Amino acid sequence: MTQGARAVTSGNVLEKAVEGTLLGHGYVQVGFDLPKKQRLGCLLSSNNIPKRYARQVYIGAGIYGSYIYVDFYIIGAASVSSGLIIECKWQQTSGSVDEKLPYLNLNIQNCYPAQAVVLIDGGGMKPQAVSWLGKQVGFNQNLLSVHNLSSFIAWSNNNL
């Protein structure tokens, strides 16, 4: 397996952990059988399901004008009534993901239609990069918090 394939697999494991947390809190996935560009419409219109989420949701153009797909878009969280986006970033060995955090922060601030939580884990990111992103919470009104997996689960127990 190539390094890139291992990274994708590891990232998917983190997303499955988030999905398990959502399911444990009574959320239901919608739109999984639809194209990514149609999932947000389905999510927003499924009013008969009070706690719902969609994965890999197209939300519009980013700061460079390219498409943005978010990992999770949630409707029904008591603490965030307008919707919540969860982004997952896994980096097990040193690499370039931490260099993408300023881009992610700017997209969250300027392009996301809802507030966001970023989940970062794997131990391979530069600690300074993760710390920098955490400090943006006070400056970026759309960035609610930055977590590792265990702190995300604790946060979700109080907020989802």
PDB file of C-alpha atoms in Angstrom:
ATOM      1  CA  MET A   1       0.000   0.000   0.000  1.00  0.00           C
ATOM      2  CA  THR A   2       1.363   3.415  -0.936  1.00  0.00           C
ATOM      3  CA  GLN A   3       1.880   6.168   1.639  1.00  0.00           C
ATOM      4  CA  GLY A   4      -1.006   8.139   0.107  1.00  0.00           C
ATOM      5  CA  ALA A   5      -3.336   5.140   0.316  1.00  0.00           C
ATOM      6  CA  ARG A   6      -2.378   4.609   3.976  1.00  0.00           C
ATOM      7  CA  ALA A   7      -3.135   8.273   4.691  1.00  0.00           C
ATOM      8  CA  VAL A   8      -6.585   7.994   3.112  1.00  0.00           C
ATOM      9  CA  THR A   9      -7.318   4.815   5.077  1.00  0.00           C
ATOM     10  CA  SER A  10      -6.198   6.429   8.350  1.00  0.00           C
ATOM     11  CA  GLY A  11      -8.310   9.503   7.640  1.00  0.00           C
ATOM     12  CA  ASN A  12     -11.307   7.283   6.970  1.00  0.00           C
ATOM     13  CA  VAL A  13     -10.814   5.600  10.342  1.00  0.00           C
ATOM     14  CA  LEU A  14     -10.972   9.010  12.049  1.00  0.00           C
ATOM     15  CA  GLU A  15     -14.133   9.881  10.110  1.00  0.00           C
ATOM     16  CA  LYS A  16     -15.698   6.548  11.129  1.00  0.00           C
ATOM     17  CA  ALA A  17     -14.969   7.423  14.773  1.00  0.00           C
ATOM     18  CA  VAL A  18     -16.786  10.738  14.310  1.00  0.00           C
ATOM     19  CA  GLU A  19     -19.643   8.952  12.582  1.00  0.00           C
ATOM     20  CA  GLY A  20     -19.895   6.494  15.474  1.00  0.00           C
ATOM     21  CA  THR A  21     -20.073   9.422  17.891  1.00  0.00           C
ATOM     22  CA  LEU A  22     -22.868  11.014  15.874  1.00  0.00           C
ATOM     23  CA  LEU A  23     -24.803   7.760  15.696  1.00  0.00           C
ATOM     24  CA  GLY A  24     -24.332   7.312  19.434  1.00  0.00           C
ATOM     25  CA  HIS A  25     -25.954  10.698  19.967  1.00  0.00           C
ATOM     26  CA  GLY A  26     -28.985   9.758  17.874  1.00  0.00           C
ATOM     27  CA  TYR A  27     -28.080  11.370  14.551  1.00  0.00           C
ATOM     28  CA  VAL A  28     -29.244   9.798  11.280  1.00  0.00           C
ATOM     29  CA  GLN A  29     -27.314  10.010   8.021  1.00  0.00           C
ATOM     30  CA  VAL A  30     -29.217  11.430   5.038  1.00  0.00           C
ATOM     31  CA  GLY A  31     -28.334  11.819   1.388  1.00  0.00           C
ATOM     32  CA  PHE A  32     -25.615   9.159   1.316  1.00  0.00           C
ATOM     33  CA  ASP A  33     -26.939   7.808  -1.986  1.00  0.00           C
ATOM     34  CA  LEU A  34     -27.010  11.238  -3.653  1.00  0.00           C
ATOM     35  CA  PRO A  35     -24.224  13.014  -5.553  1.00  0.00           C
ATOM     36  CA  LYS A  36     -22.139  15.205  -3.227  1.00  0.00           C
ATOM     37  CA  LYS A  37     -23.526  18.403  -4.742  1.00  0.00           C
ATOM     38  CA  GLN A  38     -27.089  17.375  -3.828  1.00  0.00           C
ATOM     39  CA  ARG A  39     -26.479  16.318  -0.227  1.00  0.00           C
ATOM     40  CA  LEU A  40     -26.787  19.766   1.367  1.00  0.00           C
ATOM     41  CA  GLY A  41     -30.242  20.302  -0.133  1.00  0.00           C
ATOM     42  CA  CYS A  42     -31.361  16.920   1.141  1.00  0.00           C
ATOM     43  CA  LEU A  43     -29.901  17.625   4.584  1.00  0.00           C
ATOM     44  CA  LEU A  44     -31.605  20.995   4.888  1.00  0.00           C
ATOM     45  CA  SER A  45     -34.972  19.728   3.657  1.00  0.00           C
ATOM     46  CA  SER A  46     -35.204  16.527   5.747  1.00  0.00           C
ATOM     47  CA  ASN A  47     -37.143  18.302   8.488  1.00  0.00           C
ATOM     48  CA  ASN A  48     -38.871  15.092   9.575  1.00  0.00           C
ATOM     49  CA  ILE A  49     -35.517  13.917  11.016  1.00  0.00           C
ATOM     50  CA  PRO A  50     -34.566  16.340  13.813  1.00  0.00           C
ATOM     51  CA  LYS A  51     -30.977  15.099  14.319  1.00  0.00           C
ATOM     52  CA  ARG A  52     -29.340  14.404  10.984  1.00  0.00           C
ATOM     53  CA  TYR A  53     -26.025  14.601   9.163  1.00  0.00           C
ATOM     54  CA  ALA A  54     -24.499  14.137   5.735  1.00  0.00           C
ATOM     55  CA  ARG A  55     -20.936  13.210   4.798  1.00  0.00           C
ATOM     56  CA  GLN A  56     -18.766  14.717   2.071  1.00  0.00           C
ATOM     57  CA  VAL A  57     -21.092  17.654   1.429  1.00  0.00           C
ATOM     58  CA  TYR A  58     -20.490  20.287  -1.231  1.00  0.00           C
ATOM     59  CA  ILE A  59     -20.966  23.737   0.343  1.00  0.00           C
ATOM     60  CA  GLY A  60     -19.822  26.075  -2.443  1.00  0.00           C
ATOM     61  CA  ALA A  61     -16.648  27.760  -3.588  1.00  0.00           C
ATOM     62  CA  GLY A  62     -13.625  28.319  -1.376  1.00  0.00           C
ATOM     63  CA  ILE A  63     -11.240  31.248  -1.184  1.00  0.00           C
ATOM     64  CA  TYR A  64      -9.524  30.123  -4.415  1.00  0.00           C
ATOM     65  CA  GLY A  65     -12.854  29.618  -6.185  1.00  0.00           C
ATOM     66  CA  SER A  66     -12.518  25.830  -6.112  1.00  0.00           C
ATOM     67  CA  TYR A  67     -15.154  23.443  -4.772  1.00  0.00           C
ATOM     68  CA  ILE A  68     -15.339  22.828  -1.011  1.00  0.00           C
ATOM     69  CA  TYR A  69     -16.549  19.506   0.347  1.00  0.00           C
ATOM     70  CA  VAL A  70     -16.833  19.214   4.122  1.00  0.00           C
ATOM     71  CA  ASP A  71     -16.442  15.943   5.994  1.00  0.00           C
ATOM     72  CA  PHE A  72     -19.656  16.241   8.040  1.00  0.00           C
ATOM     73  CA  TYR A  73     -22.548  18.689   8.038  1.00  0.00           C
ATOM     74  CA  ILE A  74     -24.880  18.313  11.023  1.00  0.00           C
ATOM     75  CA  ILE A  75     -28.367  19.637  11.678  1.00  0.00           C
ATOM     76  CA  GLY A  76     -30.035  19.367  15.068  1.00  0.00           C
ATOM     77  CA  ALA A  77     -27.271  20.089  17.570  1.00  0.00           C
ATOM     78  CA  ALA A  78     -28.859  21.910  20.498  1.00  0.00           C
ATOM     79  CA  SER A  79     -25.840  24.175  20.982  1.00  0.00           C
ATOM     80  CA  VAL A  80     -25.588  25.170  17.298  1.00  0.00           C
ATOM     81  CA  SER A  81     -29.087  25.530  15.918  1.00  0.00           C
ATOM     82  CA  SER A  82     -28.022  26.841  12.501  1.00  0.00           C
ATOM     83  CA  GLY A  83     -25.975  23.747  11.649  1.00  0.00           C
ATOM     84  CA  LEU A  84     -22.480  22.496  12.383  1.00  0.00           C
ATOM     85  CA  ILE A  85     -19.628  21.387  10.146  1.00  0.00           C
ATOM     86  CA  ILE A  86     -17.004  18.931  11.364  1.00  0.00           C
ATOM     87  CA  GLU A  87     -13.694  18.720   9.540  1.00  0.00           C
ATOM     88  CA  CYS A  88     -11.332  15.786  10.215  1.00  0.00           C
ATOM     89  CA  LYS A  89      -7.575  16.023   9.692  1.00  0.00           C
ATOM     90  CA  TRP A  90      -5.390  12.989  10.373  1.00  0.00           C
ATOM     91  CA  GLN A  91      -1.594  13.158  10.156  1.00  0.00           C
ATOM     92  CA  GLN A  92       0.289  10.159  11.533  1.00  0.00           C
ATOM     93  CA  THR A  93       3.757  11.121  10.300  1.00  0.00           C
ATOM     94  CA  SER A  94       5.254  14.500   9.514  1.00  0.00           C
ATOM     95  CA  GLY A  95       3.895  15.874   6.288  1.00  0.00           C
ATOM     96  CA  SER A  96       2.072  18.727   4.665  1.00  0.00           C
ATOM     97  CA  VAL A  97      -1.390  18.585   6.259  1.00  0.00           C
ATOM     98  CA  ASP A  98      -0.408  21.095   8.951  1.00  0.00           C
ATOM     99  CA  GLU A  99       0.608  23.531   6.212  1.00  0.00           C
ATOM    100  CA  LYS A 100      -2.990  23.426   4.953  1.00  0.00           C
ATOM    101  CA  LEU A 101      -4.453  24.657   8.255  1.00  0.00           C
ATOM    102  CA  PRO A 102      -4.282  28.394   7.356  1.00  0.00           C
ATOM    103  CA  TYR A 103      -6.183  27.603   4.124  1.00  0.00           C
ATOM    104  CA  LEU A 104      -8.785  25.655   6.117  1.00  0.00           C
ATOM    105  CA  ASN A 105      -9.093  28.494   8.633  1.00  0.00           C
ATOM    106  CA  LEU A 106      -9.675  31.103   5.903  1.00  0.00           C
ATOM    107  CA  ASN A 107     -12.288  28.931   4.217  1.00  0.00           C
ATOM    108  CA  ILE A 108     -14.087  28.389   7.528  1.00  0.00           C
ATOM    109  CA  GLN A 109     -14.022  32.123   8.201  1.00  0.00           C
ATOM    110  CA  ASN A 110     -15.038  33.338   4.755  1.00  0.00           C
ATOM    111  CA  CYS A 111     -16.887  30.546   2.956  1.00  0.00           C
ATOM    112  CA  TYR A 112     -18.543  28.121   5.372  1.00  0.00           C
ATOM    113  CA  PRO A 113     -22.323  28.524   5.729  1.00  0.00           C
ATOM    114  CA  ALA A 114     -22.237  27.236   9.327  1.00  0.00           C
ATOM    115  CA  GLN A 115     -19.879  27.170  12.278  1.00  0.00           C
ATOM    116  CA  ALA A 116     -17.206  24.479  12.308  1.00  0.00           C
ATOM    117  CA  VAL A 117     -15.300  22.201  14.629  1.00  0.00           C
ATOM    118  CA  VAL A 118     -11.940  20.834  13.483  1.00  0.00           C
ATOM    119  CA  LEU A 119     -10.789  17.438  14.671  1.00  0.00           C
ATOM    120  CA  ILE A 120      -7.018  16.914  14.367  1.00  0.00           C
ATOM    121  CA  ASP A 121      -5.293  13.714  15.425  1.00  0.00           C
ATOM    122  CA  GLY A 122      -2.624  11.183  14.558  1.00  0.00           C
ATOM    123  CA  GLY A 123       0.330  12.791  16.329  1.00  0.00           C
ATOM    124  CA  GLY A 124       2.169  13.757  13.129  1.00  0.00           C
ATOM    125  CA  MET A 125       1.268  17.432  12.842  1.00  0.00           C
ATOM    126  CA  LYS A 126       3.575  20.087  14.096  1.00  0.00           C
ATOM    127  CA  PRO A 127       2.355  21.022  17.592  1.00  0.00           C
ATOM    128  CA  GLN A 128       2.823  24.694  16.716  1.00  0.00           C
ATOM    129  CA  ALA A 129       0.446  24.341  13.752  1.00  0.00           C
ATOM    130  CA  VAL A 130      -2.285  22.761  15.886  1.00  0.00           C
ATOM    131  CA  SER A 131      -1.744  25.396  18.579  1.00  0.00           C
ATOM    132  CA  TRP A 132      -1.962  28.156  15.955  1.00  0.00           C
ATOM    133  CA  LEU A 133      -5.286  26.845  14.694  1.00  0.00           C
ATOM    134  CA  GLY A 134      -6.617  26.602  18.250  1.00  0.00           C
ATOM    135  CA  LYS A 135      -5.723  30.259  18.793  1.00  0.00           C
ATOM    136  CA  GLN A 136      -7.829  31.229  15.765  1.00  0.00           C
ATOM    137  CA  VAL A 137     -11.012  30.273  17.652  1.00  0.00           C
ATOM    138  CA  GLY A 138     -11.186  33.723  19.218  1.00  0.00           C
ATOM    139  CA  PHE A 139     -10.602  35.516  15.917  1.00  0.00           C
ATOM    140  CA  ASN A 140     -12.588  33.361  13.510  1.00  0.00           C
ATOM    141  CA  GLN A 141     -16.277  33.564  14.470  1.00  0.00           C
ATOM    142  CA  ASN A 142     -17.104  30.438  12.449  1.00  0.00           C
ATOM    143  CA  LEU A 143     -14.426  28.284  14.127  1.00  0.00           C
ATOM    144  CA  LEU A 144     -15.975  26.939  17.343  1.00  0.00           C
ATOM    145  CA  SER A 145     -13.189  24.657  18.557  1.00  0.00           C
ATOM    146  CA  VAL A 146     -10.239  22.445  17.673  1.00  0.00           C
ATOM    147  CA  HIS A 147     -10.010  18.932  19.157  1.00  0.00           C
ATOM    148  CA  ASN A 148      -8.183  15.643  19.157  1.00  0.00           C
ATOM    149  CA  LEU A 149     -10.407  12.554  19.145  1.00  0.00           C
ATOM    150  CA  SER A 150     -10.798  12.209  22.920  1.00  0.00           C
ATOM    151  CA  SER A 151     -11.550  15.899  23.479  1.00  0.00           C
ATOM    152  CA  PHE A 152     -14.008  15.814  20.549  1.00  0.00           C
ATOM    153  CA  ILE A 153     -15.906  12.949  22.150  1.00  0.00           C
ATOM    154  CA  ALA A 154     -16.040  14.840  25.467  1.00  0.00           C
ATOM    155  CA  TRP A 155     -17.161  17.995  23.622  1.00  0.00           C
ATOM    156  CA  SER A 156     -19.839  16.064  21.723  1.00  0.00           C
ATOM    157  CA  ASN A 157     -21.224  14.617  24.972  1.00  0.00           C
ATOM    158  CA  ASN A 158     -21.996  18.185  26.068  1.00  0.00           C
ATOM    159  CA  ASN A 159     -22.931  19.765  22.747  1.00  0.00           C
ATOM    160  CA  LEU A 160     -24.527  17.201  20.452  1.00  0.00           C
TER     161      LEU A 160
END
